[in-house]
CSV table of C-alpha atoms in Angstrom, one decimal:
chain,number,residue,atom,x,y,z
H,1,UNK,CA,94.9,71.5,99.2
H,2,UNK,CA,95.2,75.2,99.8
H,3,UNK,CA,93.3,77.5,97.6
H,4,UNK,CA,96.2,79.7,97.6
H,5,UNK,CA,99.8,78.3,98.2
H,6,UNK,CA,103.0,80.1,98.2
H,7,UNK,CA,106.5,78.8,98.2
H,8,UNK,CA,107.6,78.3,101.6
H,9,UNK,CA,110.2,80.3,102.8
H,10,UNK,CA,112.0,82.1,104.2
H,11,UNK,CA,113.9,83.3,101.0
H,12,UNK,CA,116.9,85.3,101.2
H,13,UNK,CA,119.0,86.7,98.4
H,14,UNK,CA,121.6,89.4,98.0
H,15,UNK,CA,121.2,92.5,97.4
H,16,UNK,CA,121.3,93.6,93.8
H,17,UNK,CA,120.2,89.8,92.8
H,18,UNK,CA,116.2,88.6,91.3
H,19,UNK,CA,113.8,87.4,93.8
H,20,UNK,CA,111.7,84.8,93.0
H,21,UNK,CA,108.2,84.5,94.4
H,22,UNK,CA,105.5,81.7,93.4
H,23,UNK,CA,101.8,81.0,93.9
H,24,UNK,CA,99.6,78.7,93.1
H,25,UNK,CA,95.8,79.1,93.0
H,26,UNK,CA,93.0,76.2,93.1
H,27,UNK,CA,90.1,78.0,91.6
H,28,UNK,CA,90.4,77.9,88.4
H,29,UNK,CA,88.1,81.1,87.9
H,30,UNK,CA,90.0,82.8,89.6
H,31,UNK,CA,90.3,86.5,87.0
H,32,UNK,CA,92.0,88.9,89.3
H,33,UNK,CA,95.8,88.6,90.9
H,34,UNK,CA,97.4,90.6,93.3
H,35,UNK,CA,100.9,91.0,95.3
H,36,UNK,CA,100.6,92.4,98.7
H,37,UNK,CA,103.8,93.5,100.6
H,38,UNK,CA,104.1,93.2,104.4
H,39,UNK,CA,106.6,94.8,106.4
H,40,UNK,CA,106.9,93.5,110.0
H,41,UNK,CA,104.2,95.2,112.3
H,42,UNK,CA,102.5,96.8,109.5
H,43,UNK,CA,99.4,96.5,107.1
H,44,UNK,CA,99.6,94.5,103.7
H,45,UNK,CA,100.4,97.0,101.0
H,46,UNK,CA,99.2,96.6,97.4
H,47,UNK,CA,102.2,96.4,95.3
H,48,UNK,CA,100.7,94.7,91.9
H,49,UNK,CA,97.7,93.5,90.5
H,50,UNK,CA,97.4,91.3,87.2
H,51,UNK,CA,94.2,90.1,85.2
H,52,UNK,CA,96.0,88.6,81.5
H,53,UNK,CA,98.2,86.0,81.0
H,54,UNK,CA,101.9,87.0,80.5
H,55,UNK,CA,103.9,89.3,82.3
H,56,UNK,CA,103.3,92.9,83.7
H,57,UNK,CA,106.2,95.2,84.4
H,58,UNK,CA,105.8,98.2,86.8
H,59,UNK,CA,109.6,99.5,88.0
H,60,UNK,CA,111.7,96.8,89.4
H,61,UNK,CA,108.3,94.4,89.7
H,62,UNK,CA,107.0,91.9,87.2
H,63,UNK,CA,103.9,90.4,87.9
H,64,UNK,CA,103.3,86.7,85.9
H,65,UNK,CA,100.6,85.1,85.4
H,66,UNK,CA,99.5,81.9,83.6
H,67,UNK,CA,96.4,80.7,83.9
H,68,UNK,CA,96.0,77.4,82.5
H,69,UNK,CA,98.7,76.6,85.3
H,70,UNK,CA,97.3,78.4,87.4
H,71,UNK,CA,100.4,80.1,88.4
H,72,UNK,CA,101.6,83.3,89.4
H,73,UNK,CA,104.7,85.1,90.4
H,74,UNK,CA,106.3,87.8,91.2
H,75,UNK,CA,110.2,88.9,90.1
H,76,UNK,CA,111.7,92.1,92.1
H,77,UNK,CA,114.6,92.9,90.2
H,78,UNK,CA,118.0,94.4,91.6
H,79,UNK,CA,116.6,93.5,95.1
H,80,UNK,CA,117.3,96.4,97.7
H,81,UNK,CA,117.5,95.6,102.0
H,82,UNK,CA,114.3,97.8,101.9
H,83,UNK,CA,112.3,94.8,100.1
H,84,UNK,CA,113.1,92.7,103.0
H,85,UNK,CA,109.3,91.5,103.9
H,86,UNK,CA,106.5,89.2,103.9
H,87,UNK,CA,105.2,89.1,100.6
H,88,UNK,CA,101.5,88.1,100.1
H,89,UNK,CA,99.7,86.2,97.0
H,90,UNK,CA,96.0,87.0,96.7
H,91,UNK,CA,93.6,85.9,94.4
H,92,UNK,CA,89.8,86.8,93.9
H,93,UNK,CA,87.6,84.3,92.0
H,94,UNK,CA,84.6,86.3,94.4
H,95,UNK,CA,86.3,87.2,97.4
H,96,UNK,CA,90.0,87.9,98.3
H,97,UNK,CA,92.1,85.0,99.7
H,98,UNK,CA,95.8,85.4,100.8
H,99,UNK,CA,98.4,83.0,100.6
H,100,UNK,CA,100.4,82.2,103.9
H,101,UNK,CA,103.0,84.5,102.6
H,102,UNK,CA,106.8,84.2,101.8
H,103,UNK,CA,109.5,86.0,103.6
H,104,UNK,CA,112.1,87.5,101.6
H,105,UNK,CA,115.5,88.7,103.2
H,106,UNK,CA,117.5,90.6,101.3
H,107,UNK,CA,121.7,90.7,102.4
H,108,UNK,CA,123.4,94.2,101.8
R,1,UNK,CA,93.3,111.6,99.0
R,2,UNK,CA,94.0,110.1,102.5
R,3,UNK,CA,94.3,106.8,103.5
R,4,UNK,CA,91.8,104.4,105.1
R,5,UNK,CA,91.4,105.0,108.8
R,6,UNK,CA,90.7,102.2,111.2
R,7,UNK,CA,89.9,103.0,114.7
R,8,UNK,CA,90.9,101.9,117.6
R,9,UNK,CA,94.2,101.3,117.1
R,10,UNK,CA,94.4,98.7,120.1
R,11,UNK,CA,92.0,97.0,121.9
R,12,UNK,CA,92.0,94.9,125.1
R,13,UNK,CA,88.5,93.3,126.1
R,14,UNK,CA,87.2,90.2,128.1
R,15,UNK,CA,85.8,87.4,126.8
R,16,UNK,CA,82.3,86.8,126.6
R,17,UNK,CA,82.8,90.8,125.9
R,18,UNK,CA,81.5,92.2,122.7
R,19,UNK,CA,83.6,94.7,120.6
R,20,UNK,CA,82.8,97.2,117.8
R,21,UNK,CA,85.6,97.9,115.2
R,22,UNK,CA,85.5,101.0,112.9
R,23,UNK,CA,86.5,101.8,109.3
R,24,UNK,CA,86.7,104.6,107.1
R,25,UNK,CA,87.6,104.2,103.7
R,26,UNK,CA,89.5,105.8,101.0
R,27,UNK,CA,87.0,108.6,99.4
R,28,UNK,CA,85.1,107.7,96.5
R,29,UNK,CA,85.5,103.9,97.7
R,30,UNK,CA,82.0,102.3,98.1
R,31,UNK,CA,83.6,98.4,99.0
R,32,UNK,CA,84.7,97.5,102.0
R,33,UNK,CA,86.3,94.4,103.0
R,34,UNK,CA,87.3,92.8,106.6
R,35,UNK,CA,90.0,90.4,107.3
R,36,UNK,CA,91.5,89.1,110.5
R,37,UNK,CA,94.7,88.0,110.6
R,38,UNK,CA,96.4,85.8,112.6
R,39,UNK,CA,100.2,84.2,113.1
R,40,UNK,CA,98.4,80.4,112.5
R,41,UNK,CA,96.3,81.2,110.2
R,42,UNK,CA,97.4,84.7,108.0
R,43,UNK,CA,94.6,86.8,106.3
R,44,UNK,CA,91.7,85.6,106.4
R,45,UNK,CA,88.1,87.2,104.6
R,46,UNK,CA,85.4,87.9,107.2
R,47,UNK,CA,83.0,90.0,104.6
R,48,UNK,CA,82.7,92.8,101.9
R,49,UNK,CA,80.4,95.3,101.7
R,50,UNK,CA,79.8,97.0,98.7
R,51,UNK,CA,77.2,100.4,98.8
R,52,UNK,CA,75.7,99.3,102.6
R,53,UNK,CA,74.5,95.7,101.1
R,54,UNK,CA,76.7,92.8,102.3
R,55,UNK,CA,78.6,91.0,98.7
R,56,UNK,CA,80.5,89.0,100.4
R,57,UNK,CA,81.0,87.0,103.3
R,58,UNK,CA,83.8,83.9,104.3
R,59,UNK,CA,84.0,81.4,106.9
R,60,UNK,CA,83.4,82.9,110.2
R,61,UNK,CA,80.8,81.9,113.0
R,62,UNK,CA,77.9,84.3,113.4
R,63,UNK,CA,79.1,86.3,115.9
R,64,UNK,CA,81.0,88.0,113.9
R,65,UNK,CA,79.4,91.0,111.9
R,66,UNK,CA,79.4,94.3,110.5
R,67,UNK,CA,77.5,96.9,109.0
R,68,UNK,CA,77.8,100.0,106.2
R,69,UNK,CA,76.8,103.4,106.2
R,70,UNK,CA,75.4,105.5,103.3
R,71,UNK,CA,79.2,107.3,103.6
R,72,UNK,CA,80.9,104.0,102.8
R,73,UNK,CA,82.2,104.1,106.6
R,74,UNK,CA,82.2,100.4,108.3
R,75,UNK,CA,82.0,98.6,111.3
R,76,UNK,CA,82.6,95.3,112.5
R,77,UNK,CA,81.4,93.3,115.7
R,78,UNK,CA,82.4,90.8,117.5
R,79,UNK,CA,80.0,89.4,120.6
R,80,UNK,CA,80.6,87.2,123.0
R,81,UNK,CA,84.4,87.1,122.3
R,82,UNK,CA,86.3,84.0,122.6
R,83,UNK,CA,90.5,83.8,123.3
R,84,UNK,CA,90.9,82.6,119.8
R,85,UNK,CA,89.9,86.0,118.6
R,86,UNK,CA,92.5,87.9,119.7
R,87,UNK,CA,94.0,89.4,116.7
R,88,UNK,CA,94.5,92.3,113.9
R,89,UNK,CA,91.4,93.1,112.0
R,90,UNK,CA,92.3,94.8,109.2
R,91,UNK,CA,90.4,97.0,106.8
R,92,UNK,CA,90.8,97.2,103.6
R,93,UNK,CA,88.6,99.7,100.7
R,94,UNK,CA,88.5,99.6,97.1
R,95,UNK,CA,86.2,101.3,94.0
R,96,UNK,CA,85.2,98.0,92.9
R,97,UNK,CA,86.7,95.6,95.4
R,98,UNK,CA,89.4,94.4,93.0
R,99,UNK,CA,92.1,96.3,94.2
R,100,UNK,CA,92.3,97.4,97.7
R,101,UNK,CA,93.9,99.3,99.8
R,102,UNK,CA,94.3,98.6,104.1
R,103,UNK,CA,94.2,100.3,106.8
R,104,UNK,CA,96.5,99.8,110.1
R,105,UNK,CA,94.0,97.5,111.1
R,106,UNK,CA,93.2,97.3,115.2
R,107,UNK,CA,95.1,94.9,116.9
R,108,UNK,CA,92.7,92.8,119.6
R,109,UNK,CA,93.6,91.3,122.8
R,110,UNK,CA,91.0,89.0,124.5
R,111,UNK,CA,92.3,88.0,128.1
């Protein structure tokens, strides 16, 4: 098993529709959550972090996070082309490990 | 504040070559972490460093190291390199190592 596992992909939706993106963690003391975005060619860029159970909200992001699952996700709401990229689950029980990543398309 | 730095962009080298990879953090970060990253096998941690003392450190073969200077600026090196380590190394800086924040990363080429 994975220590950090993403839903497989790739994922395309239209534009103006939810995007869905799941990850699931092994260590289960695991206390810090992030969302990295990728855009072809570039560096990972830090779109969300999350530490508490529930839901955090920052623009068209929410971050979800249940531990006891030990589950998180990410929802981009009224998804634009521009979110079109690789979208990276990370998790830091003591040091950082990334997910495989899950491309999203988004249709105009 | 500007961004982390990671220089050289682009590196081509031999193997059995070593290499030396530089980083310059965010100002005001003291942690500073190294991943490679790979189409097979995505982001993976090399090491942290958090105030010139070594935190951290994941599942690579001796030969690769690095190194942190009293002005939070980094280096990594790889010796006697192999095919299989031709890839991005990316740099990444954060206040407490929670969040972080990467550089461009240098993209290596071992022929």
């Amino acid at each position: 098993q994975k220590e950090v596992e993403q839903n497989s992909g790739p994922l395309s939706v239209p534009e103006g529709a939810i995007a869905s993106l799941n990850c699931t963690y092994s260590d289960r003391g695991s206390q810090s959550f992030f969302w990295y975005r990728q855009y072809s060619g570039k560096s990972p860029e830090l779109i969300m972090s999350i530490y508490s159970n529930g839901d955090k909200e920052d623009g068209r992001f929410t971050a979800q996070l249940n531990k006891a699952s030990q589950y998180v996700s990410l929802l981009i709401r009224d998804s634009q082309p521009s979110d079109s990229a690789t979208y990276l689950c990370a998790v830091n029980p003591n040091d950082m490990r990334f997910g495989a990543g899950t491309r999203l398309t988004v249709k105009p | 504040k500007a961004g982390v730095t990671q220089t050289p962009r682009y590196l081509i080298k031999t193997r059995g070559q070593q290499v030396t990879l530089s980083c310059s953090p965010i100002s005001g970060h003291r942690s500073v972490s190294w991943y490679q990253q790979t189409p097979g096998q995505g982001l993976q941690f090399l090491f942290e460093y958090f105030s010139e003392t070594q935190r951290n450190k994941g599942n690579f073969p001796g030969r690769f190291s690095g190194r942190q200077f009293s002005n939070s600026r980094s280096e990594m090196n790889v010796s006697t390199l192999e095919l299989g380590d031709s890839a991005l190394y990316l740099c990444a800086s954060s206040e407490s190592g929670y969040e972080q924040y990467f550089g461009p990363g240098t993209r290596l080429t071992v022929t």
